[in-house]
Coordinates of C-alpha atoms and ligand atoms in Angstrom, one line a residue:
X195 CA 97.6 146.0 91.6
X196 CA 101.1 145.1 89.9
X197 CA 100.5 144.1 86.6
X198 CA 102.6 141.1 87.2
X199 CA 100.6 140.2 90.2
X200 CA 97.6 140.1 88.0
X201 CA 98.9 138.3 85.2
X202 CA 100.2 135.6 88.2
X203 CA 97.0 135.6 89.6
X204 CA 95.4 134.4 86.5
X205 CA 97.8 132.1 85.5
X206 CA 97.2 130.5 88.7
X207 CA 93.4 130.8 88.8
X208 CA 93.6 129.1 85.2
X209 CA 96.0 126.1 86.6
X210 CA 93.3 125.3 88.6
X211 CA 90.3 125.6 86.3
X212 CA 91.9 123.0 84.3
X213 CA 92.7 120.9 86.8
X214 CA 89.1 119.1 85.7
X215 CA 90.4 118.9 82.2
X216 CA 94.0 118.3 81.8
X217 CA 96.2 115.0 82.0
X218 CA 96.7 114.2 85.4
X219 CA 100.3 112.9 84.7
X220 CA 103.1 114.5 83.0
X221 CA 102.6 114.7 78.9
X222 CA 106.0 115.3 77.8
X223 CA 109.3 113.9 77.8
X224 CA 112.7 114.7 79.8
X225 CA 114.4 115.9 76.9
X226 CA 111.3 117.8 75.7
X227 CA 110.9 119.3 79.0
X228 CA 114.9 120.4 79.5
X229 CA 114.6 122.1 75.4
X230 CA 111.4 124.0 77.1
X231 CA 113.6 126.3 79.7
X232 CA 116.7 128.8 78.7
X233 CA 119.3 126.4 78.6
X234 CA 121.7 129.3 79.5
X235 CA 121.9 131.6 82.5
X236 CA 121.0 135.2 80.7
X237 CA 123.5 138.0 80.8
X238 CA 121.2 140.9 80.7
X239 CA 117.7 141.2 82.4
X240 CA 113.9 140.5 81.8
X241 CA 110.5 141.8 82.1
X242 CA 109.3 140.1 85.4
X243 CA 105.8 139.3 83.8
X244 CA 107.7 138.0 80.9
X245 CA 109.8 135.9 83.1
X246 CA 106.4 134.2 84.5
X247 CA 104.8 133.9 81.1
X248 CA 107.9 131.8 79.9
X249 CA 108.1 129.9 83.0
X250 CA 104.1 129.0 83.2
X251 CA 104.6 128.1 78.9
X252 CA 107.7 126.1 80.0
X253 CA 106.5 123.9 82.4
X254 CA 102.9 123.0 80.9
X255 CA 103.0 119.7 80.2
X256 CA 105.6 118.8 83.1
X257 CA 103.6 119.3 85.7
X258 CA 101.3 116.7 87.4
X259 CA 98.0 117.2 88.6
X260 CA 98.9 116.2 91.9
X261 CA 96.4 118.8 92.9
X262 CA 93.6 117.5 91.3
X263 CA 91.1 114.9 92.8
X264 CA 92.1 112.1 90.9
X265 CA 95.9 111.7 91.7
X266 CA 96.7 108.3 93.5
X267 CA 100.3 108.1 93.8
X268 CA 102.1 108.4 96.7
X269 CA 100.8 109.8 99.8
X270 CA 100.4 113.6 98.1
X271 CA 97.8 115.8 99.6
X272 CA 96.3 118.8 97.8
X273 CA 95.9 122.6 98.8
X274 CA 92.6 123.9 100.9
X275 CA 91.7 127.3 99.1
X276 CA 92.2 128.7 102.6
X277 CA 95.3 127.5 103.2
X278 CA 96.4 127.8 98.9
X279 CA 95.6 131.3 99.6
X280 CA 97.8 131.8 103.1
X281 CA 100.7 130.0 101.2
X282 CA 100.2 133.5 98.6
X283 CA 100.2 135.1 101.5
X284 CA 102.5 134.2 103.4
X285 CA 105.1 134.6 100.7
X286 CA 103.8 138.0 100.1
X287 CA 104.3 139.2 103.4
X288 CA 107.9 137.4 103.4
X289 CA 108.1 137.0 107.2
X290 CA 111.2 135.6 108.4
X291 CA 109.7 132.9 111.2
X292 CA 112.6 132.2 113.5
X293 CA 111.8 134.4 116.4
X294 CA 109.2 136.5 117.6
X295 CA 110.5 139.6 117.0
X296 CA 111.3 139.2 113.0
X297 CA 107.8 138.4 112.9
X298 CA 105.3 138.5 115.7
X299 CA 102.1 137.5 114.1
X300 CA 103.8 134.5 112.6
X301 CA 105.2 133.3 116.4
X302 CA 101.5 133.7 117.9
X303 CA 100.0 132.3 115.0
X304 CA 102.5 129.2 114.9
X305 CA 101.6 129.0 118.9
X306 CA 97.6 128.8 118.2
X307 CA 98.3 126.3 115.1
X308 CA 100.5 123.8 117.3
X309 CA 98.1 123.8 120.4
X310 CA 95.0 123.1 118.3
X311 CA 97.0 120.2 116.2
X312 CA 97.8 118.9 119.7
X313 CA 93.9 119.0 120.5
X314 CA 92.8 117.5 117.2
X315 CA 95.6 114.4 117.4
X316 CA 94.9 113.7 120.8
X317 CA 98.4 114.7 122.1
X318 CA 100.0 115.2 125.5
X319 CA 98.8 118.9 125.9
X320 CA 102.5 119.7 127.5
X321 CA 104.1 118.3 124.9
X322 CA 106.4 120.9 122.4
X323 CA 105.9 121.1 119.0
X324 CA 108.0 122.3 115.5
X325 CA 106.6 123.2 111.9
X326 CA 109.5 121.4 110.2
X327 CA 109.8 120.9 105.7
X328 CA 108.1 117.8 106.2
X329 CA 107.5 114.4 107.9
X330 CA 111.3 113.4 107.5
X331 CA 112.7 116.6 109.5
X332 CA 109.7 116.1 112.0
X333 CA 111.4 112.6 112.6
X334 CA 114.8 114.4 113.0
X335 CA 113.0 116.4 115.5
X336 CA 111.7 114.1 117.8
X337 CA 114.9 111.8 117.3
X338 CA 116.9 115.1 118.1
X339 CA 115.0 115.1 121.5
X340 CA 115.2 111.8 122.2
X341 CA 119.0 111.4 121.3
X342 CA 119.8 114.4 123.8
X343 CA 117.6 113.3 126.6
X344 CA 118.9 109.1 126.7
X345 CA 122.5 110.4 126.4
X346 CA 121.7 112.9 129.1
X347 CA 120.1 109.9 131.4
X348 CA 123.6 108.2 130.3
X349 CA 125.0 110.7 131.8
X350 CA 126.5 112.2 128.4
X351 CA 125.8 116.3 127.6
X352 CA 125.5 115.9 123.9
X353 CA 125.9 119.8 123.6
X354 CA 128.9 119.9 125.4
X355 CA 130.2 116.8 125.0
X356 CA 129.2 115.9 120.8
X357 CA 129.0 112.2 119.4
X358 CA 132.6 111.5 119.3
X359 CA 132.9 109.0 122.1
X360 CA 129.6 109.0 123.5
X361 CA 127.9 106.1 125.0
X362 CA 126.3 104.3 122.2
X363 CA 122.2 103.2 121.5
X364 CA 120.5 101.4 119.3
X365 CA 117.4 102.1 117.5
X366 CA 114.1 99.7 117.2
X367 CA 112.3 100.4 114.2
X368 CA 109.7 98.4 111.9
X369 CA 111.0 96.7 109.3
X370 CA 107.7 98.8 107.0
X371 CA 109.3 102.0 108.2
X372 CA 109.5 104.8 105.8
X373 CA 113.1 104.9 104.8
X374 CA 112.6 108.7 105.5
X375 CA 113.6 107.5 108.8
X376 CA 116.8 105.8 108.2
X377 CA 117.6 109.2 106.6
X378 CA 117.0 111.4 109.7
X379 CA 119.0 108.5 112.1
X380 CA 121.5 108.7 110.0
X381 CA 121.7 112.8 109.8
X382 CA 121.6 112.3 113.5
X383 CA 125.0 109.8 113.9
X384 CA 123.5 106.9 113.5
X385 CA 124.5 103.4 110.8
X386 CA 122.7 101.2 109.5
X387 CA 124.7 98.3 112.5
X388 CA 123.0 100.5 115.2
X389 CA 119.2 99.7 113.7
X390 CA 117.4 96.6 114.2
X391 CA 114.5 96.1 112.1
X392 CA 111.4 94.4 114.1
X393 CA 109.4 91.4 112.1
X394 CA 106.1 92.3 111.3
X395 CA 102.9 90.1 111.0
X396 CA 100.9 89.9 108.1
X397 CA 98.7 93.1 108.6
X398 CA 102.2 95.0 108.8
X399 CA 102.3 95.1 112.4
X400 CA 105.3 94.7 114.6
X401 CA 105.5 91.3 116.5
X402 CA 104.9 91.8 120.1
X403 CA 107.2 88.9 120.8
X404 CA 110.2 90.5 118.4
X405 CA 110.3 93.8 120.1
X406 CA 110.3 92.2 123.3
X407 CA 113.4 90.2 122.1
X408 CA 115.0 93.2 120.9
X409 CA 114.4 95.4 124.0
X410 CA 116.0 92.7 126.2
X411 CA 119.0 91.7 123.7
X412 CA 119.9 96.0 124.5
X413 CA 122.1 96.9 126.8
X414 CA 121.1 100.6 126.5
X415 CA 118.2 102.2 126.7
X416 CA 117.0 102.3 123.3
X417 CA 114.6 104.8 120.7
X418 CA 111.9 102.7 119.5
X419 CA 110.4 103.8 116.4
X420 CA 106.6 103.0 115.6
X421 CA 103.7 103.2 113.0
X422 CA 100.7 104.9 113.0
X423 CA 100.2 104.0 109.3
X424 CA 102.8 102.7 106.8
X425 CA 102.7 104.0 103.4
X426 CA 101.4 100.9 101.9
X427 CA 99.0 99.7 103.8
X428 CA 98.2 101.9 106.4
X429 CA 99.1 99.6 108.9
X430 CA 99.3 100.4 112.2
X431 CA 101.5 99.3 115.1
X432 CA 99.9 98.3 118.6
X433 CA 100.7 101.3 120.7
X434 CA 98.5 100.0 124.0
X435 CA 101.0 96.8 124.2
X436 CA 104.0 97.9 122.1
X437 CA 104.4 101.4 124.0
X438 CA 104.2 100.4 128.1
X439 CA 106.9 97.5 126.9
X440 CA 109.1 99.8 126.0
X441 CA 108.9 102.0 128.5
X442 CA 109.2 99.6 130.8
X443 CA 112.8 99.3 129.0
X444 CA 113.7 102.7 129.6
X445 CA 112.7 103.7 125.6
X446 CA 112.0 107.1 124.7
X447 CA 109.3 106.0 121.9
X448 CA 108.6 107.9 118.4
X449 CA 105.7 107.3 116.4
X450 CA 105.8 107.9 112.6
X451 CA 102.5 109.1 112.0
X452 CA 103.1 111.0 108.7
X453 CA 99.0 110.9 107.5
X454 CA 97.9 108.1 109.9
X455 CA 98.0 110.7 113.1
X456 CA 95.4 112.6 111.6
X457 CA 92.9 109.2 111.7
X458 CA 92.6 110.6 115.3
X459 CA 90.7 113.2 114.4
X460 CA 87.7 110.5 113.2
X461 CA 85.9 108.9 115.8
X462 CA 85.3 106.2 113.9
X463 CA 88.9 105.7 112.9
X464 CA 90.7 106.6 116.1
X465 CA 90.1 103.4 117.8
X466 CA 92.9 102.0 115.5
X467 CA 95.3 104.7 117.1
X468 CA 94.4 103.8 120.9
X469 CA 97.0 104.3 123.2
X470 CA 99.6 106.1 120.7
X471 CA 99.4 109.0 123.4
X472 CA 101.4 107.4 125.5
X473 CA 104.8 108.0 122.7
X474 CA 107.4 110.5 123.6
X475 CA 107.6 111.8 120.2
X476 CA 105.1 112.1 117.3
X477 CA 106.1 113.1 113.3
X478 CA 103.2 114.3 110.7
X479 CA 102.9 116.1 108.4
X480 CA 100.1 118.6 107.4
X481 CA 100.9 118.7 103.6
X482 CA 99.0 115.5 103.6
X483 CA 95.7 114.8 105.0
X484 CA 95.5 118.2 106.5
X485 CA 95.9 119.3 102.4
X486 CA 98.4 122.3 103.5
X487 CA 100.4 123.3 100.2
X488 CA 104.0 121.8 100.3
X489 CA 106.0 122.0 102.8
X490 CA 104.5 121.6 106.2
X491 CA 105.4 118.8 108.7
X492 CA 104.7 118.4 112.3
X493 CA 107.1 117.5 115.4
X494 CA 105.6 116.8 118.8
X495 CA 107.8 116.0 121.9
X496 CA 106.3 115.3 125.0
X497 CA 109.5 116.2 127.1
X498 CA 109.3 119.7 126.0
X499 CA 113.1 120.2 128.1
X500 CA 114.6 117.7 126.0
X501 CA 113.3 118.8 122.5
X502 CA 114.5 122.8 123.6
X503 CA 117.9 121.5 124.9
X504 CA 118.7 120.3 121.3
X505 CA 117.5 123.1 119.6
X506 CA 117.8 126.5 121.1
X507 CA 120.6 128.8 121.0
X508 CA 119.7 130.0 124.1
X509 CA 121.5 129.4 127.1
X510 CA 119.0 129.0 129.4
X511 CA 116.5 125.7 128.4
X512 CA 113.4 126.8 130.5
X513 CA 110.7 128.3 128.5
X514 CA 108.7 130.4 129.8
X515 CA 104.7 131.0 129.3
X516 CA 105.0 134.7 129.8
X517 CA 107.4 135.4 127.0
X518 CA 106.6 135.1 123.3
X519 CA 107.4 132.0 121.5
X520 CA 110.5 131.9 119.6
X521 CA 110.7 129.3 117.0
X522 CA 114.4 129.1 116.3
X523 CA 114.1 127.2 120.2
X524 CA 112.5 124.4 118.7
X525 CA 113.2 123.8 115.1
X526 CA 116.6 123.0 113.1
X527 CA 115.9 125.7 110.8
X528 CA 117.6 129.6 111.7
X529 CA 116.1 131.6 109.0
X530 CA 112.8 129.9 107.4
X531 CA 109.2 130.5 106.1
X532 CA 105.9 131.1 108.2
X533 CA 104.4 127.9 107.9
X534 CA 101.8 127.9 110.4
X535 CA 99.6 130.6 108.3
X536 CA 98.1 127.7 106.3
X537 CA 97.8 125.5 108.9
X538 CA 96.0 128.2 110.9
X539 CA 93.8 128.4 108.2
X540 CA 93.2 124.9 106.6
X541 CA 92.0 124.6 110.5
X542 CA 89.8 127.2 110.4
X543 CA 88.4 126.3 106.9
X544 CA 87.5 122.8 108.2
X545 CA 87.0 122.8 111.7
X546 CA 87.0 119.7 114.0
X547 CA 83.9 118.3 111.6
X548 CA 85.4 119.3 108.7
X549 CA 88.5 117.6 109.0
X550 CA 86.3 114.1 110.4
X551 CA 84.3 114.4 107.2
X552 CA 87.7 114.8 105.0
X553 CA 89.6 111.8 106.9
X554 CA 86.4 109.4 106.6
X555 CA 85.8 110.7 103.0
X556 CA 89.0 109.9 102.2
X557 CA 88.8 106.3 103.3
X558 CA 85.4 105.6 101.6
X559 CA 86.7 106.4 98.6
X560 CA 89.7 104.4 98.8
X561 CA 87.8 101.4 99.8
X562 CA 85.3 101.8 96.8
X563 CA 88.0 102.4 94.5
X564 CA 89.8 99.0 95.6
X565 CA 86.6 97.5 95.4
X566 CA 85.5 98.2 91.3
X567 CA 89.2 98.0 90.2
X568 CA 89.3 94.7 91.9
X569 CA 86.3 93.6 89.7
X570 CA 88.3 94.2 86.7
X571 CA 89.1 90.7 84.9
X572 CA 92.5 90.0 85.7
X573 CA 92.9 92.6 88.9
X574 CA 93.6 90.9 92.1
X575 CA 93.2 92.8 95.4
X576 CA 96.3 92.4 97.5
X577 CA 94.8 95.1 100.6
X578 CA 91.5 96.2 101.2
X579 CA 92.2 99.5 102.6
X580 CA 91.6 99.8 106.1
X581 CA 92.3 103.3 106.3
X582 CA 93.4 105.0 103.0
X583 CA 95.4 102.9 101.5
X584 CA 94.9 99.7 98.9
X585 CA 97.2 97.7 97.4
X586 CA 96.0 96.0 93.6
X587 CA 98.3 93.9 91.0
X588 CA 97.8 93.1 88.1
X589 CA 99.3 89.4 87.5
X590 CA 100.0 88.2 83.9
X591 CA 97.7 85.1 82.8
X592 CA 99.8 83.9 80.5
X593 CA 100.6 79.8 81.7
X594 CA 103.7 79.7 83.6
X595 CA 104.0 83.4 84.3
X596 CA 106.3 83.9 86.8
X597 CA 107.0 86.9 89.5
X598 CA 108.4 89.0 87.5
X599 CA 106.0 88.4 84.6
X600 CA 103.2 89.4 87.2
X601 CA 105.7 92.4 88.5
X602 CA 106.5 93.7 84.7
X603 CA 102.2 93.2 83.5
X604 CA 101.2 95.1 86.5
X605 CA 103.9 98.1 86.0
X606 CA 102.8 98.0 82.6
X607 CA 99.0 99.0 83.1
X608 CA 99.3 101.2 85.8
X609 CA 101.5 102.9 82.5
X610 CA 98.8 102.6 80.5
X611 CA 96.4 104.2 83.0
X612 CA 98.5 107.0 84.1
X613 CA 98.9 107.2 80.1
X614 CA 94.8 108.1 79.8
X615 CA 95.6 111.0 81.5
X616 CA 92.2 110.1 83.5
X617 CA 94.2 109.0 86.9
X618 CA 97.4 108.9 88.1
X619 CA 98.6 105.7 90.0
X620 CA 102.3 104.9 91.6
X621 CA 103.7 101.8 91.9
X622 CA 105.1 99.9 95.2
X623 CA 106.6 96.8 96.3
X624 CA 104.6 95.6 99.1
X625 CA 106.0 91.7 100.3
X626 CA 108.5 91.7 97.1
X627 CA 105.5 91.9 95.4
X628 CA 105.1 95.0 92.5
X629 CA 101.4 96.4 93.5
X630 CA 99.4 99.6 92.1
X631 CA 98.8 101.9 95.7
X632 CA 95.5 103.2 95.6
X633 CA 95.8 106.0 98.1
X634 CA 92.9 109.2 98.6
X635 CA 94.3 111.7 100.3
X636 CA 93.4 114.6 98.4
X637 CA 89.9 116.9 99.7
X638 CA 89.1 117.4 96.1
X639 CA 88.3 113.9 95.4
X640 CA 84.7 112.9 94.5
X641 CA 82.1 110.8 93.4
X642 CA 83.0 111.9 89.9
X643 CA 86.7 111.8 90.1
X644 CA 86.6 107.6 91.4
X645 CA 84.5 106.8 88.6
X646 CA 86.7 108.4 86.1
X647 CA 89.5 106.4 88.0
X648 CA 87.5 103.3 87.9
X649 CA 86.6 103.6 84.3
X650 CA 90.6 104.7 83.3
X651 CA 91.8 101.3 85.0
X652 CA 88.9 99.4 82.4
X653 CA 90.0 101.2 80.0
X654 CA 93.9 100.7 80.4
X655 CA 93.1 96.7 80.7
X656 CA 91.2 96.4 77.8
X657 CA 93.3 98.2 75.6
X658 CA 96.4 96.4 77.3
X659 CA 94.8 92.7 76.8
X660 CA 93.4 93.8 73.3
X661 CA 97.3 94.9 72.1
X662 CA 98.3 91.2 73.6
X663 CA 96.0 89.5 71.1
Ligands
LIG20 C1 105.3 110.7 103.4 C2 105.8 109.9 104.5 C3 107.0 110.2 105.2 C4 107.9 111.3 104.8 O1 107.3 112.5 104.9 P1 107.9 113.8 104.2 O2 106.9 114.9 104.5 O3 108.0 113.5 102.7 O4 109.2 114.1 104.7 C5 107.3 109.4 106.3 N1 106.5 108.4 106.7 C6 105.4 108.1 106.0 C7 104.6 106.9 106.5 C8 105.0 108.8 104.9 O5 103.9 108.5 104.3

């Protein structure tokens, strides 16, 4: 073997050997970390290995351990070592994915990895699929699809025709929506004045009564944009009322389901999803609860003509089962990387019972953690998880503390316990309220690693109220 490759190999072998060990958040500062790199661009050449030894000395320290079991923030999954492993792989082999003949394994791998993701989720077996960068391009997917195929029932050939002039639609989205879809509307023509934001309830879920309003203030068929699981609080909307109202409205329906779509694949959790097969388009992603290295997301269109008119380059839309599957026809991308080797595999490694133990795991943990750091003197639970997501604050008792006291104390100890380098926690604003998310996403998480949590969040509160006396 290439001595580099070995020297890579260990370096990597080491990062996660310390994963145990080292400070889950970042130890050194943004000037630190810019006086770490070559500052300039170099004139003459390098040993290779050098160049890795400098980079993996470089970044120590500015790194986070989003990899290990005890990292919070976000919605961040880790890496399977099958699927760690394919990512090696797959950027050893260095197969160009966008047709079938650049790389044939890679097409007939990314057809078995769709299909099964389809099986697992629950989805419209017909339904077309994409291996996008992540959730946000998946929505741009689906979105893609749906623009083409309501301007197409308007009467309007998008391809032919373009945006310029064409009949305009609004979009119906929650107003807990990940703003990762106001990005991919507005990368697909779309303002802010053609959105309308539907009330939720309490639990996060959209008011029956506000879409309804919504669907009959339209005077064109509208996209209606759902959740299964916001990043806060995991809520989820009610597809088995929300979705046949909107079809009765002529909506094409789209269902943000970034880590919540893989709750389907628990039988005790899927009952919260019922009905969300009855969308038009669904967006996940599997570099979160599927724990595929970054970047994998997931596009699913049930009108498979639609979602291939917007995205091929060939002239003729009709795909056909006997010929190989080109995946320039259904994904934004020309040239791009072989994605669907890790899936393939993180499937494999966990299998249909696998992946129910990970997603119900997942959720246990979250709830116990929300549980103990709500005993803490001072904590106050603002969500019990009911998937994998909790929501804690951490209000100042001083008398007379106001919002932003609360807001300011609870920013600084989830500081102070990201600061013990024990657990990393990010901070939200749930209800104009600042909250610590607890969310477990990661399959390395265990027993071990939600006590250390637990006992970093003590830690960080008792040091923090015994600076305050
Ligand atoms: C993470 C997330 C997204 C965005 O996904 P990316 O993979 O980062 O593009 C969208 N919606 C929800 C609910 C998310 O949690």
């Amino acid at each position: 073997m290439n001595q580099t490759m070995r020297q890579t190999l260990e370096h990597a072998a080491a990062f996660i050997e310390d994963l145990n060990s080292c400070a889950v958040g970042s130890t050194c500062s943004l000037d630190e970390l810019r006086a770490r790199f070559r500052t300039e661009l170099p004139t003459t050449g390098q040993d290779a290995g050098q160049v890795i030894d400098e980079l993996v000395a470089a970044t120590r320290g500015g790194l986070l351990g989003s990899a290990s079991g005890r990292f919070f923030a976000w919605v961040i999954g880790g890496a399977l070592p099958s699927a760690l492993a394919a990512d090696w792989l797959t950027s050893t082999w260095n197969q160009n994915a966008a047709l079938y003949a650049c790389s044939p394994a890679a097409a007939v791998v990314e057809e078995y990895a769709g299909k099964w993701l389809k099986e697992l989720l629950g989805l419209p077996s017909e339904s077309s699929f994409a291996f996008t960068s992540g959730c946000q391009m998946a929505h741009f997917v689906g979105l893609s699809a749906a623009r083409y195929e309501l301007l197409r029932k308007m009467g309007w050939d998008a391809n032919e025709q373009g945006l310029f002039g064409a009949p305009p639609f609004p979009v119906l989205a929650s107003d807990q929506r990940h703003a990762s879809v106001d990005r991919a509307l507005r990368y697909l023509g779309f303002g802010r004045r053609s959105l309308d934001s539907l009330a939720t309830d309490a639990d996060g879920k959209i008011i029956e009564q506000a879409l309804l309003e919504s669907l009959e203030r339209q005077t064109a068929p509208a996209i209606v944009i759902l959740n299964a699981a916001d990043l806060n609080i995991g809520a989820i909307d009610c597809f088995e009322t929300l979705i046949p109202m909107a079809h009765a409205h002529g909506a094409w329906v789209h269902v943000d389901g970034a880590f919540g779509l893989f709750a389907r694949a628990s039988r005790s959790k899927c009952h919260l999803l019922q009905g969300v097969e009855a969308a038009d388009s669904w967006a996940t992603d599997a570099h979160k609860w599927l724990n595929v290295p970054f970047d994998c997301g997931v596009a699913f269109v049930r009108n498979s003509s639609a979602h291939r008119a917007a995205f091929s380059i060939q002239a003729s839309y009709i795909a056909s089962d006997k010929t190989a599957r080109d995946q320039i026809d259904w994904s934004p991308e020309w040239s791009r990387r072989g994605r669907a080797f890790s899936v393939y595999a993180a499937l494999c490694e966990l299998g249909r019972d696998g992946i129910e133990i990970l997603i119900n795991r997942s959720c246990e943990y979250a709830s116990s953690m929300v549980e103990q750091i709500g005993e803490i003197p001072g904590a106050e639970v603002l969500f019990y998880p009911t998937l994998n997501q909790g929501l804690i604050r951490f209000p100042d008792s001083r008398p007379g503390a106001t919002d932003s006291d609360h807001d300011r104390r609870t920013r600084e100890i989830i500081a102070a316990i990201n600061d013990t380098g024990e657990a990393f926690f990010s901070a939200t604003t749930w209800r104009g309220k600042t909250a610590m998310r607890v969310s477990v996403i990661n399959w390395r998480t265990n027993e071990e690693d939600v006590r250390r949590a637990v006992a970093a969040c003590w830690n960080a509160v008792n040091t923090a109220d015994s600076a305050n006396k």
